[in-house]
JSON list of C-alpha atoms in Angstrom, two decimals:
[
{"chain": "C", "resi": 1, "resn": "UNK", "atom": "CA", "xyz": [1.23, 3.64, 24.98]},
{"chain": "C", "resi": 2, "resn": "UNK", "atom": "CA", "xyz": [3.04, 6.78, 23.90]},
{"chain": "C", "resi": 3, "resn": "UNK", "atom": "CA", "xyz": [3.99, 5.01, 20.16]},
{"chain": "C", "resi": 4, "resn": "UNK", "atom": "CA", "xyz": [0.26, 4.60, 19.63]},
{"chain": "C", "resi": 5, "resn": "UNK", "atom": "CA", "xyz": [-0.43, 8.15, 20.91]},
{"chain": "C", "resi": 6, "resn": "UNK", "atom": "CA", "xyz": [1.94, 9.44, 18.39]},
{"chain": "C", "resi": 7, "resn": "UNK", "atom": "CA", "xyz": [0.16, 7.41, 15.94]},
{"chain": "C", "resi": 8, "resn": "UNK", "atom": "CA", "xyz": [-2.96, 9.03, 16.37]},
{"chain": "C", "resi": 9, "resn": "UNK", "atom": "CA", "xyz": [-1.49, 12.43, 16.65]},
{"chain": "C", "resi": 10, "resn": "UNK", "atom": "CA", "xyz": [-0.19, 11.65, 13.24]},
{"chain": "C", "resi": 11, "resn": "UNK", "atom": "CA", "xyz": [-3.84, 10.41, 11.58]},
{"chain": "C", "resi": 12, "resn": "UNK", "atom": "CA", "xyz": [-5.40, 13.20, 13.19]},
{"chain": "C", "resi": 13, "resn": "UNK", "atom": "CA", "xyz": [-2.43, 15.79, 11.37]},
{"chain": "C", "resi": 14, "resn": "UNK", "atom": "CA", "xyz": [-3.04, 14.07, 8.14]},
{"chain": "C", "resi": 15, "resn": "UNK", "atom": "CA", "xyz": [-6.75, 13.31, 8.64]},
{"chain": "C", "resi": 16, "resn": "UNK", "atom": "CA", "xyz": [-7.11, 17.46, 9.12]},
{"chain": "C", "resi": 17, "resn": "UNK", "atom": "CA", "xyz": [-4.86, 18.38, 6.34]},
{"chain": "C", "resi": 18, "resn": "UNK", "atom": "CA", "xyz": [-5.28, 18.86, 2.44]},
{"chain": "C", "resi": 19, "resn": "UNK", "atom": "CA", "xyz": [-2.47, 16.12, 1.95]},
{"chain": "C", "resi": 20, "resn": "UNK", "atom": "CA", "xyz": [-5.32, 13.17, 3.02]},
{"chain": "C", "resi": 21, "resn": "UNK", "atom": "CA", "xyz": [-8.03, 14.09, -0.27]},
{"chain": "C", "resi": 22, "resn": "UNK", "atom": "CA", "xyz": [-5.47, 13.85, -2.61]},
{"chain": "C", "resi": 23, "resn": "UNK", "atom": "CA", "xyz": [-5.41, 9.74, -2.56]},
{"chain": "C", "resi": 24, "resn": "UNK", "atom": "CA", "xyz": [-8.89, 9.84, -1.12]},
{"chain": "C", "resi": 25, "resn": "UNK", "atom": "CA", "xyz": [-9.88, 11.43, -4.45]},
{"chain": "C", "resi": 26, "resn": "UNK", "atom": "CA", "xyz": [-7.40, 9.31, -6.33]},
{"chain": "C", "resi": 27, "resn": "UNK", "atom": "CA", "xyz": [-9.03, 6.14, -5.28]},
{"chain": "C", "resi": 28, "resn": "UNK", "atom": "CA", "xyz": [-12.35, 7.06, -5.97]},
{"chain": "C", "resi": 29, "resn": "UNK", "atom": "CA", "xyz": [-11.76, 7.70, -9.79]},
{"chain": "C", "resi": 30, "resn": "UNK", "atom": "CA", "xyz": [-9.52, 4.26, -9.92]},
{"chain": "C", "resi": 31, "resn": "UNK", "atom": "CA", "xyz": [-12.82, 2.49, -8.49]},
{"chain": "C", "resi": 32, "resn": "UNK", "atom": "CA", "xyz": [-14.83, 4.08, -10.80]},
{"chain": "C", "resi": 33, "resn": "UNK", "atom": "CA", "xyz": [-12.71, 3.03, -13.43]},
{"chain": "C", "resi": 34, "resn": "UNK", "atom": "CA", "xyz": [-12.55, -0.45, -12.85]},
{"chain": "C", "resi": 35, "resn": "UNK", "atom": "CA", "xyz": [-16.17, -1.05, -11.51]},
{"chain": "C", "resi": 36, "resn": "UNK", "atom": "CA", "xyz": [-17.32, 1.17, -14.83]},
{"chain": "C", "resi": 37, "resn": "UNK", "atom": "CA", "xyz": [-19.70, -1.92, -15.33]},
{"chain": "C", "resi": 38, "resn": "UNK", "atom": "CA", "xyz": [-21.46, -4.27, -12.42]},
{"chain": "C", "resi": 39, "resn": "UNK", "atom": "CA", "xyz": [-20.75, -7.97, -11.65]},
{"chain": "C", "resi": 40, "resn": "UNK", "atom": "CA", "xyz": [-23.03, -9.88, -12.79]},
{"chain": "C", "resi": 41, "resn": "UNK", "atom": "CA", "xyz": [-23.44, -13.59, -14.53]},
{"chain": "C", "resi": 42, "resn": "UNK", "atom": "CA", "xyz": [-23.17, -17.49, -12.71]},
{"chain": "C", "resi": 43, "resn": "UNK", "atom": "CA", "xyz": [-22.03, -17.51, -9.50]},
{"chain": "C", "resi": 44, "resn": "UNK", "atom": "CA", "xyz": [-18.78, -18.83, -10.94]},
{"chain": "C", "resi": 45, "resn": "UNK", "atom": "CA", "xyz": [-18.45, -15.76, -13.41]},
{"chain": "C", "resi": 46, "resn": "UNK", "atom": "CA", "xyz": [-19.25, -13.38, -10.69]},
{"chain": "C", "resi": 47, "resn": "UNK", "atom": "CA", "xyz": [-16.52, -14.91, -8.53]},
{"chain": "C", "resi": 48, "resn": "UNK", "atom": "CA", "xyz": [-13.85, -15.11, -11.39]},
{"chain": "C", "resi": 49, "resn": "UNK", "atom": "CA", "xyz": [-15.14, -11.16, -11.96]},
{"chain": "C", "resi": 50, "resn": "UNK", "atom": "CA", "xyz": [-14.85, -10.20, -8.44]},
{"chain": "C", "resi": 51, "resn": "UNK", "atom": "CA", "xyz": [-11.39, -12.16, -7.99]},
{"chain": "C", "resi": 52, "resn": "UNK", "atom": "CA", "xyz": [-9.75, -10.67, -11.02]},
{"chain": "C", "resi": 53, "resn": "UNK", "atom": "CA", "xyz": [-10.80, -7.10, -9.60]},
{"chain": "C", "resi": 54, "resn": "UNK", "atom": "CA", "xyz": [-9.41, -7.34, -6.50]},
{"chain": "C", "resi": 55, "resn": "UNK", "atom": "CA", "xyz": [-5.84, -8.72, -8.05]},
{"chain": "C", "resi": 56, "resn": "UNK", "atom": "CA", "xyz": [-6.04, -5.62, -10.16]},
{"chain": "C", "resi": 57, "resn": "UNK", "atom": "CA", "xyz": [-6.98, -3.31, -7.45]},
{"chain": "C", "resi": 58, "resn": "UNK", "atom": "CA", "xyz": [-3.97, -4.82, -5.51]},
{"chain": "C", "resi": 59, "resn": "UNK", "atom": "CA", "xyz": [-1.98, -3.95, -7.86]},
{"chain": "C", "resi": 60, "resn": "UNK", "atom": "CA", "xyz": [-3.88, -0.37, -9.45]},
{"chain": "C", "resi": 61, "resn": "UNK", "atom": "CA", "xyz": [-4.32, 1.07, -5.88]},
{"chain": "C", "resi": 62, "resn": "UNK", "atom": "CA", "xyz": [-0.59, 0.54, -4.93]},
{"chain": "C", "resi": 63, "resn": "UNK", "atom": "CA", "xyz": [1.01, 4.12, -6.14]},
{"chain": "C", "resi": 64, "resn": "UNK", "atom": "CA", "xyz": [-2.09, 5.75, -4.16]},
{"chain": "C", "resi": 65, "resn": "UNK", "atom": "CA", "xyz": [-1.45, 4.24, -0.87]},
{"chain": "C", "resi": 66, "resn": "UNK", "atom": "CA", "xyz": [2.62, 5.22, -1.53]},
{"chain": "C", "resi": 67, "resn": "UNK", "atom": "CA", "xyz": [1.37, 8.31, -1.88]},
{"chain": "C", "resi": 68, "resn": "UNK", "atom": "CA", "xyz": [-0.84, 8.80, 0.67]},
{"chain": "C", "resi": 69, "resn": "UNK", "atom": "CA", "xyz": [2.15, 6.89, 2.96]},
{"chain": "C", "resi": 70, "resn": "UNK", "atom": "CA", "xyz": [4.28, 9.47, 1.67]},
{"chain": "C", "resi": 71, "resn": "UNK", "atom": "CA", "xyz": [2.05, 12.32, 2.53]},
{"chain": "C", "resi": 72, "resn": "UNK", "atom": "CA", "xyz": [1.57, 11.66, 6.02]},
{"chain": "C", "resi": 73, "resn": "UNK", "atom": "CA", "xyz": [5.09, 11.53, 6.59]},
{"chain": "C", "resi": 74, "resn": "UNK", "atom": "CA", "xyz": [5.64, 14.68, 5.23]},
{"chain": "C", "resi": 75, "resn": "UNK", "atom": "CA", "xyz": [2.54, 16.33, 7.17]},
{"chain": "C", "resi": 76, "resn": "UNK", "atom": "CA", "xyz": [4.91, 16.43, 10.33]},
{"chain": "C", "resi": 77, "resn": "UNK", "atom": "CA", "xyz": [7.45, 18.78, 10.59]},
{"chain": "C", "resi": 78, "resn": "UNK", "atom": "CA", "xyz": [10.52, 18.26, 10.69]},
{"chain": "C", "resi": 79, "resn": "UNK", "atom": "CA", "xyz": [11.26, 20.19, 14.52]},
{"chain": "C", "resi": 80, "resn": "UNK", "atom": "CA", "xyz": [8.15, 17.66, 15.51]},
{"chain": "C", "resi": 81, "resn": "UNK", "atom": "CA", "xyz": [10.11, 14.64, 14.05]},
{"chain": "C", "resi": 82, "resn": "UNK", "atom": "CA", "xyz": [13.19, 15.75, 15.72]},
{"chain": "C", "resi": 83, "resn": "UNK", "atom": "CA", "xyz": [11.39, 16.29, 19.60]},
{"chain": "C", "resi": 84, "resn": "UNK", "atom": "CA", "xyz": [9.70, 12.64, 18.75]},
{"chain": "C", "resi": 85, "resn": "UNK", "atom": "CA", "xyz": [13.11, 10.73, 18.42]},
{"chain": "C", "resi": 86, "resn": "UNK", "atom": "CA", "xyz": [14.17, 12.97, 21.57]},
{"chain": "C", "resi": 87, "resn": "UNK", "atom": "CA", "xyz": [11.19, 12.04, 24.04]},
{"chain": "C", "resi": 88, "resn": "UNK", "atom": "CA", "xyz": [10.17, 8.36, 22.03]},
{"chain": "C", "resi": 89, "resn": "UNK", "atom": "CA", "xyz": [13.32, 7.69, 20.80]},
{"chain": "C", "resi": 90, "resn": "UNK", "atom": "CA", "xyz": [14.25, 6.96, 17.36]},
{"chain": "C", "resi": 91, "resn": "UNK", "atom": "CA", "xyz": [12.61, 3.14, 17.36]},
{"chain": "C", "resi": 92, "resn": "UNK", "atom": "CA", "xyz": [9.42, 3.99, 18.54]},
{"chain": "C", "resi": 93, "resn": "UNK", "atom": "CA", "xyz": [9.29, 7.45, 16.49]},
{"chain": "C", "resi": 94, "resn": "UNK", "atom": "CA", "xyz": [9.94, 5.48, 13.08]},
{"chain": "C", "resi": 95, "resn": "UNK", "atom": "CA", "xyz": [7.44, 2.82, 13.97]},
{"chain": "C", "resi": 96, "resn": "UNK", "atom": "CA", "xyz": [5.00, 5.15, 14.69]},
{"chain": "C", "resi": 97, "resn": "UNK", "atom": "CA", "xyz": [5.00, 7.22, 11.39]},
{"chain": "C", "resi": 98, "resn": "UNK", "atom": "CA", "xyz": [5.04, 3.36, 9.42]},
{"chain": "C", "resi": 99, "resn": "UNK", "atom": "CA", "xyz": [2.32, 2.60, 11.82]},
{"chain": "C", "resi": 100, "resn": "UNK", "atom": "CA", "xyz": [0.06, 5.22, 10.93]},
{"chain": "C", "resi": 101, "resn": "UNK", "atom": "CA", "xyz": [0.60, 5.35, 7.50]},
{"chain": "C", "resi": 102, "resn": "UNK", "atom": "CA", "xyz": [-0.11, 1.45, 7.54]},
{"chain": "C", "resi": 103, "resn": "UNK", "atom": "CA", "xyz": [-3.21, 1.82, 8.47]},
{"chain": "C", "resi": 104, "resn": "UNK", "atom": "CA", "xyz": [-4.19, 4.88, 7.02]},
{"chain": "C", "resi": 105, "resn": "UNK", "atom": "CA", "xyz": [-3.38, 2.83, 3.98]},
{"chain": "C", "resi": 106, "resn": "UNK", "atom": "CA", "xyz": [-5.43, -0.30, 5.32]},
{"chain": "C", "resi": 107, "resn": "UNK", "atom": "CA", "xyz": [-8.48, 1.97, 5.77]},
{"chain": "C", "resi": 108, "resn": "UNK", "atom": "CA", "xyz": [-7.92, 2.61, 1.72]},
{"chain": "C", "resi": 109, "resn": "UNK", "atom": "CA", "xyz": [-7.83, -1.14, 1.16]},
{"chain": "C", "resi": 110, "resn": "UNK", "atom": "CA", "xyz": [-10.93, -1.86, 2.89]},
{"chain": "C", "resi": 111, "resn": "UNK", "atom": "CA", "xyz": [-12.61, 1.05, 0.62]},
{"chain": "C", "resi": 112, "resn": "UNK", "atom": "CA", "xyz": [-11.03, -0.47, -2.48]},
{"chain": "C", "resi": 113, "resn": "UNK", "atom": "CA", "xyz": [-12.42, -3.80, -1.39]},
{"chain": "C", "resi": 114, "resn": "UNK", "atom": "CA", "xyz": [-16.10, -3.14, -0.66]},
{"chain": "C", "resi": 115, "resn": "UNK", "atom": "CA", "xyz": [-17.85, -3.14, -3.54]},
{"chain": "C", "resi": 116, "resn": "UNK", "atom": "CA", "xyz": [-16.26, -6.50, -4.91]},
{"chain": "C", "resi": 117, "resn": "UNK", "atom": "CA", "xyz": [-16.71, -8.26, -1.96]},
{"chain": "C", "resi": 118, "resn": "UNK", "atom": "CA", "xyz": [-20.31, -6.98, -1.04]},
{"chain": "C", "resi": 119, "resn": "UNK", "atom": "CA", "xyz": [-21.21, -7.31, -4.71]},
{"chain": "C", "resi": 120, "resn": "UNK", "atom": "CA", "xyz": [-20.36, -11.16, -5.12]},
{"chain": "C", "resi": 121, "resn": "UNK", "atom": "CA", "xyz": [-21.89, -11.35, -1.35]},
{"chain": "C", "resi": 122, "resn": "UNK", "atom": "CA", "xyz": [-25.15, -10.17, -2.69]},
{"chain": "C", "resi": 123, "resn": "UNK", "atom": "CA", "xyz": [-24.85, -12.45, -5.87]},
{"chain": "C", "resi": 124, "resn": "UNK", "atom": "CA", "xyz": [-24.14, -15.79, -3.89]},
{"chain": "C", "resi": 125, "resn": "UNK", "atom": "CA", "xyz": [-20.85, -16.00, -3.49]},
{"chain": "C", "resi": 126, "resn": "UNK", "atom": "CA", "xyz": [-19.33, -17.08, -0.33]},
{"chain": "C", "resi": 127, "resn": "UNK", "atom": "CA", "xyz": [-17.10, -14.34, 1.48]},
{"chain": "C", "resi": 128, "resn": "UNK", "atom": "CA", "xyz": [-14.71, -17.13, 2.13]},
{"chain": "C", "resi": 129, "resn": "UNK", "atom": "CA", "xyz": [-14.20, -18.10, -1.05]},
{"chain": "C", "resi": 130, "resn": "UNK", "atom": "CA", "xyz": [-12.52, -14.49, -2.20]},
{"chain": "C", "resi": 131, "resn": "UNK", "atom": "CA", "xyz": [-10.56, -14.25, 1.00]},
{"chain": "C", "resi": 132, "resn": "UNK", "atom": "CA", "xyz": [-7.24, -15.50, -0.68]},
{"chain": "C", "resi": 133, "resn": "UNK", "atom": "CA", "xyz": [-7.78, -12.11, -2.99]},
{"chain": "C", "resi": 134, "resn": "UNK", "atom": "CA", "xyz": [-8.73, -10.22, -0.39]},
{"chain": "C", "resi": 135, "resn": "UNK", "atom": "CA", "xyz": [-5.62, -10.52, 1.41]},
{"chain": "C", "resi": 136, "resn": "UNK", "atom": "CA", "xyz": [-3.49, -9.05, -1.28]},
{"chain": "C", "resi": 137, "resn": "UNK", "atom": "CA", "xyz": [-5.04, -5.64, -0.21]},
{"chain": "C", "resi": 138, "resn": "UNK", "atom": "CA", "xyz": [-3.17, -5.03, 3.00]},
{"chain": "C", "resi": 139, "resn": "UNK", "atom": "CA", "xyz": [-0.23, -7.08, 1.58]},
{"chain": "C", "resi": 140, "resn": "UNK", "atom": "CA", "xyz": [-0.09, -4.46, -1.31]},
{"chain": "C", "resi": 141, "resn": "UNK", "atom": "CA", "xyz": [-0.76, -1.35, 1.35]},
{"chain": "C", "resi": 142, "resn": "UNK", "atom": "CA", "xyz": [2.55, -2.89, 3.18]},
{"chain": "C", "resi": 143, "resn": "UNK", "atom": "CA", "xyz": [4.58, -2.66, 0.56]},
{"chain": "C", "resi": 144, "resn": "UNK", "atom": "CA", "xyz": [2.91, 0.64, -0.90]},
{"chain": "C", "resi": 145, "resn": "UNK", "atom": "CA", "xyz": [3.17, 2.40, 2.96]},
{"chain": "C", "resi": 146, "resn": "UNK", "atom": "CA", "xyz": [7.65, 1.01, 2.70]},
{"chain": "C", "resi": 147, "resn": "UNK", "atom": "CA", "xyz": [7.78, 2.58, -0.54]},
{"chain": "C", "resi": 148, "resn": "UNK", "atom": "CA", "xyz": [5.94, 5.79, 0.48]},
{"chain": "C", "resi": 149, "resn": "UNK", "atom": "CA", "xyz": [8.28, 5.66, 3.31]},
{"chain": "C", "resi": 150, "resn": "UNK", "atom": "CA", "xyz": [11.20, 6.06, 1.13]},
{"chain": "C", "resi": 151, "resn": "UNK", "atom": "CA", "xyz": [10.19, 8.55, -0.86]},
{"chain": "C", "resi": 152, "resn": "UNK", "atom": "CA", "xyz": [9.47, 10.64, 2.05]},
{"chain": "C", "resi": 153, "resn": "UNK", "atom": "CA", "xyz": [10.85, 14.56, 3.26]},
{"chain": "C", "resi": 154, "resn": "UNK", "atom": "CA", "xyz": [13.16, 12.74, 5.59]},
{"chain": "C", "resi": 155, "resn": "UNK", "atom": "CA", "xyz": [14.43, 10.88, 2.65]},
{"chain": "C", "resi": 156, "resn": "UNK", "atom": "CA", "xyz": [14.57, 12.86, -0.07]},
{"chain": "C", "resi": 157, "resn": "UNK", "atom": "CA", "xyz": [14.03, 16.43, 0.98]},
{"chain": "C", "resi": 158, "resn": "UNK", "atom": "CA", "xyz": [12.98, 17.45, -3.17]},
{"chain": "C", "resi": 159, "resn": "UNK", "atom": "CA", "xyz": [9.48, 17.03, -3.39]},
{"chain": "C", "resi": 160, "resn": "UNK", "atom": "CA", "xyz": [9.58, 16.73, -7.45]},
{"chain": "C", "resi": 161, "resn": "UNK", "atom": "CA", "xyz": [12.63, 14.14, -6.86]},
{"chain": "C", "resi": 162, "resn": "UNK", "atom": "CA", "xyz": [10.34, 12.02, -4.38]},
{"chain": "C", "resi": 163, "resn": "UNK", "atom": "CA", "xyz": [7.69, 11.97, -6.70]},
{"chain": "C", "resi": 164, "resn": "UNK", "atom": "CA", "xyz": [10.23, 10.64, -9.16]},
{"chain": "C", "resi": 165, "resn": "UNK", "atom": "CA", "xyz": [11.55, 7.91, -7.02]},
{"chain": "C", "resi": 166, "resn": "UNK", "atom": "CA", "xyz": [8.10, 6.89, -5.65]},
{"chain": "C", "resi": 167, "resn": "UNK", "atom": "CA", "xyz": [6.55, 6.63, -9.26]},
{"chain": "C", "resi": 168, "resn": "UNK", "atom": "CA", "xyz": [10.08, 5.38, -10.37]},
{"chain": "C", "resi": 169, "resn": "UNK", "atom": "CA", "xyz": [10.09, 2.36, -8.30]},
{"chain": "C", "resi": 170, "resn": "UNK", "atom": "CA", "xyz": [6.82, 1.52, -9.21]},
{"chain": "C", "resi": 171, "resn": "UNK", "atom": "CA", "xyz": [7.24, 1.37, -12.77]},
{"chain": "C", "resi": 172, "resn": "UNK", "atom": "CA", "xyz": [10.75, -0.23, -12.30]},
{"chain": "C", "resi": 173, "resn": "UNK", "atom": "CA", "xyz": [8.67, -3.06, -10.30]},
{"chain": "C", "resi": 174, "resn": "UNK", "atom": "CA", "xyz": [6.34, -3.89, -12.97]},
{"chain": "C", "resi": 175, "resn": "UNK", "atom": "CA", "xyz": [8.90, -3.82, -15.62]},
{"chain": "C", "resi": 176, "resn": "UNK", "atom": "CA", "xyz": [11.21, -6.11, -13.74]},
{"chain": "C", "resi": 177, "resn": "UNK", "atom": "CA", "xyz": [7.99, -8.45, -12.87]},
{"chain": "C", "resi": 178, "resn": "UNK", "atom": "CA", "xyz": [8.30, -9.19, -16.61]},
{"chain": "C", "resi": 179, "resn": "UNK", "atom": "CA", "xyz": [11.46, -10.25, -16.86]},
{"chain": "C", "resi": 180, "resn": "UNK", "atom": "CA", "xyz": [13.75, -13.26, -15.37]},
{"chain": "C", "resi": 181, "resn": "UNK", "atom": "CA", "xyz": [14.67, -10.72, -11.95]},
{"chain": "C", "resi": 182, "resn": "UNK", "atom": "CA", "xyz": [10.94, -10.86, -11.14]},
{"chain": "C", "resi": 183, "resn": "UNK", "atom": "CA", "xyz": [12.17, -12.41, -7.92]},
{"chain": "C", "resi": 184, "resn": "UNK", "atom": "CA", "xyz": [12.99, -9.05, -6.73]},
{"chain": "C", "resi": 185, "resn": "UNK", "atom": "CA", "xyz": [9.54, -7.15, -7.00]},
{"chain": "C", "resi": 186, "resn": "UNK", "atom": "CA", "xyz": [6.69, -6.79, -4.92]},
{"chain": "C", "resi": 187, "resn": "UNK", "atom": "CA", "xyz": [4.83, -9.80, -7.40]},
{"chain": "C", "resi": 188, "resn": "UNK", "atom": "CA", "xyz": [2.15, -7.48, -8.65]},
{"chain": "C", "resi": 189, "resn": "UNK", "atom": "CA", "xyz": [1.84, -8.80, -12.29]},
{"chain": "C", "resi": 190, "resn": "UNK", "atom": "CA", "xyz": [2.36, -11.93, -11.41]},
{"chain": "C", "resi": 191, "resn": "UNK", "atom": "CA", "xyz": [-0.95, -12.01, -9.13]},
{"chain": "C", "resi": 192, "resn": "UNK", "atom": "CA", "xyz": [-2.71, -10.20, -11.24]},
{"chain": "C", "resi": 193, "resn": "UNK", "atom": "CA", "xyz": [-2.36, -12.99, -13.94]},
{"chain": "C", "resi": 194, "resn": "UNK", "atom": "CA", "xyz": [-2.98, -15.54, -11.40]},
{"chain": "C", "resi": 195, "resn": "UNK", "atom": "CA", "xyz": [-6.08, -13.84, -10.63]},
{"chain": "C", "resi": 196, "resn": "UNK", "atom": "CA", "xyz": [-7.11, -13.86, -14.16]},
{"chain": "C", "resi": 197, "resn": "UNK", "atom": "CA", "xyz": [-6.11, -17.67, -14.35]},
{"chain": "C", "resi": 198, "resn": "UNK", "atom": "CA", "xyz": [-9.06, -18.39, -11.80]},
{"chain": "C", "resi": 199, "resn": "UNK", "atom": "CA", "xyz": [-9.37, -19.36, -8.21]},
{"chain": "C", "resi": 200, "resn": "UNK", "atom": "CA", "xyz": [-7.61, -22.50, -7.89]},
{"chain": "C", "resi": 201, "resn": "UNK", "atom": "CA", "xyz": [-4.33, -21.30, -9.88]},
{"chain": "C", "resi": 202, "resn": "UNK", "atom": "CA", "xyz": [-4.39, -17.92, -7.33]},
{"chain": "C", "resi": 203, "resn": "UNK", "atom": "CA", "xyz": [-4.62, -19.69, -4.17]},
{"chain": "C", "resi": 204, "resn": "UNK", "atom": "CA", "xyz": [-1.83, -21.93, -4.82]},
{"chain": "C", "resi": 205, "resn": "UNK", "atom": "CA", "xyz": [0.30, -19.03, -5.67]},
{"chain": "C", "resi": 206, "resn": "UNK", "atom": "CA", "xyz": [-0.74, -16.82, -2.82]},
{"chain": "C", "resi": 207, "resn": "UNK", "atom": "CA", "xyz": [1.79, -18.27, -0.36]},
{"chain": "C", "resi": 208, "resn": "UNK", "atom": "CA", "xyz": [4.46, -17.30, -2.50]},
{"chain": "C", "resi": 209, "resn": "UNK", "atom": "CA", "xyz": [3.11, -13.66, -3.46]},
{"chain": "C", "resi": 210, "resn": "UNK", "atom": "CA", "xyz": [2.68, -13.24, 0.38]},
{"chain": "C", "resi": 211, "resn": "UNK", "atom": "CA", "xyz": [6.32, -13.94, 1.29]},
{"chain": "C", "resi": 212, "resn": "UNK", "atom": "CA", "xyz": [7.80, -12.41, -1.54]},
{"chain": "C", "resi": 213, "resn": "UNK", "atom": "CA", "xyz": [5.96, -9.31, -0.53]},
{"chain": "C", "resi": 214, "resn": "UNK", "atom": "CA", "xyz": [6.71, -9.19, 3.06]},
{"chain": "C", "resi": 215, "resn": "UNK", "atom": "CA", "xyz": [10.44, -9.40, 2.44]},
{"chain": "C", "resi": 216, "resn": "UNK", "atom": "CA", "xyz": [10.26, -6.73, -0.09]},
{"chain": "C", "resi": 217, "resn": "UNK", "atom": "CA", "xyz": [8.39, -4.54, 2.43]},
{"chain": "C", "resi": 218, "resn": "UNK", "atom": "CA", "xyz": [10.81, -5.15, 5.50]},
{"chain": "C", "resi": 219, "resn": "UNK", "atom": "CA", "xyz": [13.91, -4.96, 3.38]},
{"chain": "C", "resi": 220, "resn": "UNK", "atom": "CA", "xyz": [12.50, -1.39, 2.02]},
{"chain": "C", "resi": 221, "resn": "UNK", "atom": "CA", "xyz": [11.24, -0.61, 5.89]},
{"chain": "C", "resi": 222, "resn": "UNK", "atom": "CA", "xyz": [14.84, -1.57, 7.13]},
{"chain": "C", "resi": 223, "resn": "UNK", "atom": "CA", "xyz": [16.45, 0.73, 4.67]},
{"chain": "C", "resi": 224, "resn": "UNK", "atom": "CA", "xyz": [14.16, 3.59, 5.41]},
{"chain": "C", "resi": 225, "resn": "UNK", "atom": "CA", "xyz": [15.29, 3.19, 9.09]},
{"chain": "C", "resi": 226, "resn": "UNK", "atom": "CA", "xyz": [18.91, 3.28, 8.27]},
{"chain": "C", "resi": 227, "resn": "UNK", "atom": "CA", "xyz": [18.45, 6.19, 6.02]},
{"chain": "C", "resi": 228, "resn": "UNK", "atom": "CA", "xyz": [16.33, 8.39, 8.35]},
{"chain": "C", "resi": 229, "resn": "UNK", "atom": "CA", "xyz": [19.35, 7.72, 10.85]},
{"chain": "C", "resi": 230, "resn": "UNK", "atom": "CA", "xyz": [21.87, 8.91, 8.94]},
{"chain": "C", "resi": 231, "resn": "UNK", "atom": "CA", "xyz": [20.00, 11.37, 6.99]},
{"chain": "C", "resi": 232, "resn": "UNK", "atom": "CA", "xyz": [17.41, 13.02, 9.63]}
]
């Protein structure tokens, strides 16, 4: 199909590029952050351990994957962006760039979710039983890959202003996840106390995280499309 063709031509830009180490390298110093020290304990503690490190790393990893989202947007020029809307029109052309970044970022998110999950694995805890956790990586690289999105060349053509708005949001997010319009944000503090509160209290709550989200990440993906209309 000629949106996934486009989709690959676009990895394979970033892939080659100097852009893709940047959150590559990121990532790897935020894992060696938070896995500093190894799991270890009951099976219960290693599972509580491993849960509350993935709702961080949901959470943690989220500016990285923007970034990297944001980066492989701006790997393709803008004469290439212009012939794309001509031959796949403009649909297909903005699907494709969200496409590839999406799983770009997905690729991050099963990186950032290894050593957790192969960890408690190896300590005798059941995969299963951390998949309600492990779900909030590609739910996070959604939203992260909208935001990116946003803060992108065909967006806002300053690159110090779209570092501003990318970093911007983010903080605005968790600052607002404090407060009583929490209802608005991607739920990021709010999971990562739930995974803190143990496994029970975070798989009730999932449902909710999930949908709040997804409609945060296809309200931010339907305003990118307008914007890129109008704008590139």
């Amino acid at each position: 199909m000629p949106m996934i063709a486009a989709m690959r031509f676009q990895l394979s830009g970033y892939a080659r590029s100097t852009r893709a180490l940047a959150p590559v390298l990121a990532l790897a110093l935020l894992l060696a952050i938070v896995f500093s020290g190894p799991l270890g304990g009951t099976p219960a503690e290693v599972r509580s351990g491993a849960l509350t490190a993935l709702g961080d790393l949901a959470a943690l990893y989220f500016p990285i994957c923007a970034w990297a989202a944001r980066g492989l947007l701006d790997t393709e020029p803008d004469a290439q962006r212009h012939i794309g809307v001509v031959t796949l029109g403009r649909l297909r052309t903005v699907a494709g760039g969200l496409g590839a970044a999406f799983a770009f970022n997905v690729c991050l998110a099963l990186v950032a979710g290894a050593y957790p999950l192969v960890e408690a694995a190896r300590l005798g805890v059941r995969f299963s039983q951390l998949l309600p956790a492990a779900a909030l990586l590609p739910l996070s690289a959604l939203a992260a890959t909208a935001l990116g999105a946003l803060s992108s060349r065909a967006i806002v053509p300053s690159p110090g202003r779209s570092v501003l708005v990318l970093l911007g949001v983010y903080v605005a997010d968790l600052l607002l996840g404090l407060g009583p319009l929490r209802f608005l944000t991607v739920p990021m503090i709010e999971w990562m106390g739930a995974a803190g509160r143990g496994p029970s209290a975070f798989t009730a709550a999932l449902p909710g995280f999930a949908a709040r989200a997804l409609v945060w990440a296809a309200l931010a993906i339907a305003l990118y499309a307008r914007l890129r209309r109008t704008r590139a």
